[in-house]
Amino acid sequence: MPVRPASVPHSNRPAPSTQFADNSEVRSALAWFARNLAWINEQQSRLTEIPAPPFQEAQRAAAVKLLLASSGLEVQIDKTGNVIGELRGTNEKEMVVLSAHLDTVFPPSTEIKVRHDRDRLLAPGISDNGTGLAALIAIARACQESHIKPRRTILFVADVGEEGEGNLRGMRALIEAYKPKLKAVIVLDGSGTDHVTTKALASRRLEATINGPGGHSWSDFGMPNPINALVRASVRFINTKVPAAPRTTFNIGQIEGGTSINSIPYEAKLKVDIRSESEDELTKLESALRECIAAGVRDEMESSRERSKGKLEWKVELLGSRPGGELPVNSPLLAALRSADEFVGNQSRVERSSTDANVPLAHGIDAISIGAGGTGGGAHSLQEWYEPAGREMGLKRALLVLLGVSGLAEGKAR
Ligand SMILES: [Zn+2]
């Protein structure tokens, strides 16, 4: 959602990117990208073709671990499944994170083969988050091969559980483990260079379940039907009025139930994602869902002819909840981003969105989420595509923001 651009904070210190422009290691890292574009595209395709459905990221994680390790980083996989490559700084008590999520929204059965159509790469997950992962690996390698020595330790992280019911579990574990040392988190998610997410959109994911005795479609006709009740409830819920400001949205994303066409089902389920700029509106919408499910069940019970034969039960469970938060406009991280934008000749607008950055922001740790360059579209669909043209700018921008907050070891900045 487009929001007014934030004002550029003034600082007396030289802008980091200007300061780095004279540094030979940084110059060499910036130049690394142009020479390695074909390799970066290749890694993106290769990683995209390794399936990484929610909770099944291990195979892709292993491949990312190998890539990070082969560039000379010390790499481990934590018990949540996050891949963590460390580039030690001179000040090991302070850390910054560059991350990209490993997981996709696609179920294991999805066929993923990257197709080429002129300058486009097409495959589910190619942009979200093939682009972010490719950039993570490229930036780590550019730093290593250019002998960059940061002041704060940099963690290159490919994390699990960003999408759907992953509920940001990878980022939550990472923040839990490193919180006292963490100074900034930069999340690479998808393509583009046109935005910077500094505001975390709060969201909740809910599952409604309705159960009944079930029965035969003919002989038990009139028995209350959980699918009927769910449909009645859904019609009520989708008519709920939500405000345009603060922007509030809902989506029925999955619906399931029943065992066969000629059986009255014993169960029906509905998954709903609700989002809002306001926690209050979220709470209201969650109550509305509960009321609608209760009303749908009541309607079905009342209209079923043989209520005595069976009763419906219902429940609404919270599958996940993403906290809100906001990066202060005068944060050094935002200043580093603005200065990187200036250096590469880019303009970006501030956005509010639901990303891995929600977690650090909710803990008061500076965090942003940005695209990793090039252009992409059709995220979360089977028609997803990515066009690498112009990706170099996104890679340089991300590298400069990272070094802007990590700083360089003393004596290295010339
Ligand atoms: Zn993503």
Short mmCIF file of C-alpha atoms and ligand atoms in Angstrom, two decimals, residues 101 103 128-129 162-163 189-190 380, ligand 1:
data_model
loop_
_atom_site.label_atom_id
_atom_site.label_comp_id
_atom_site.label_asym_id
_atom_site.label_seq_id
_atom_site.Cartn_x
_atom_site.Cartn_y
_atom_site.Cartn_z
CA HIS A 101 13.11 -16.25 3.74
CA ASP A 103 9.88 -20.87 2.30
CA ASP A 128 9.25 -14.46 -3.75
CA ASN A 129 11.70 -15.36 -2.57
CA GLU A 162 7.85 -16.45 6.76
CA GLU A 163 4.83 -17.46 4.70
CA ASP A 189 11.87 -10.09 0.15
CA GLY A 190 10.95 -10.34 -3.52
CA HIS A 380 1.98 -16.51 -4.64
ZN ZN B 1 8.20 -13.19 0.55
#
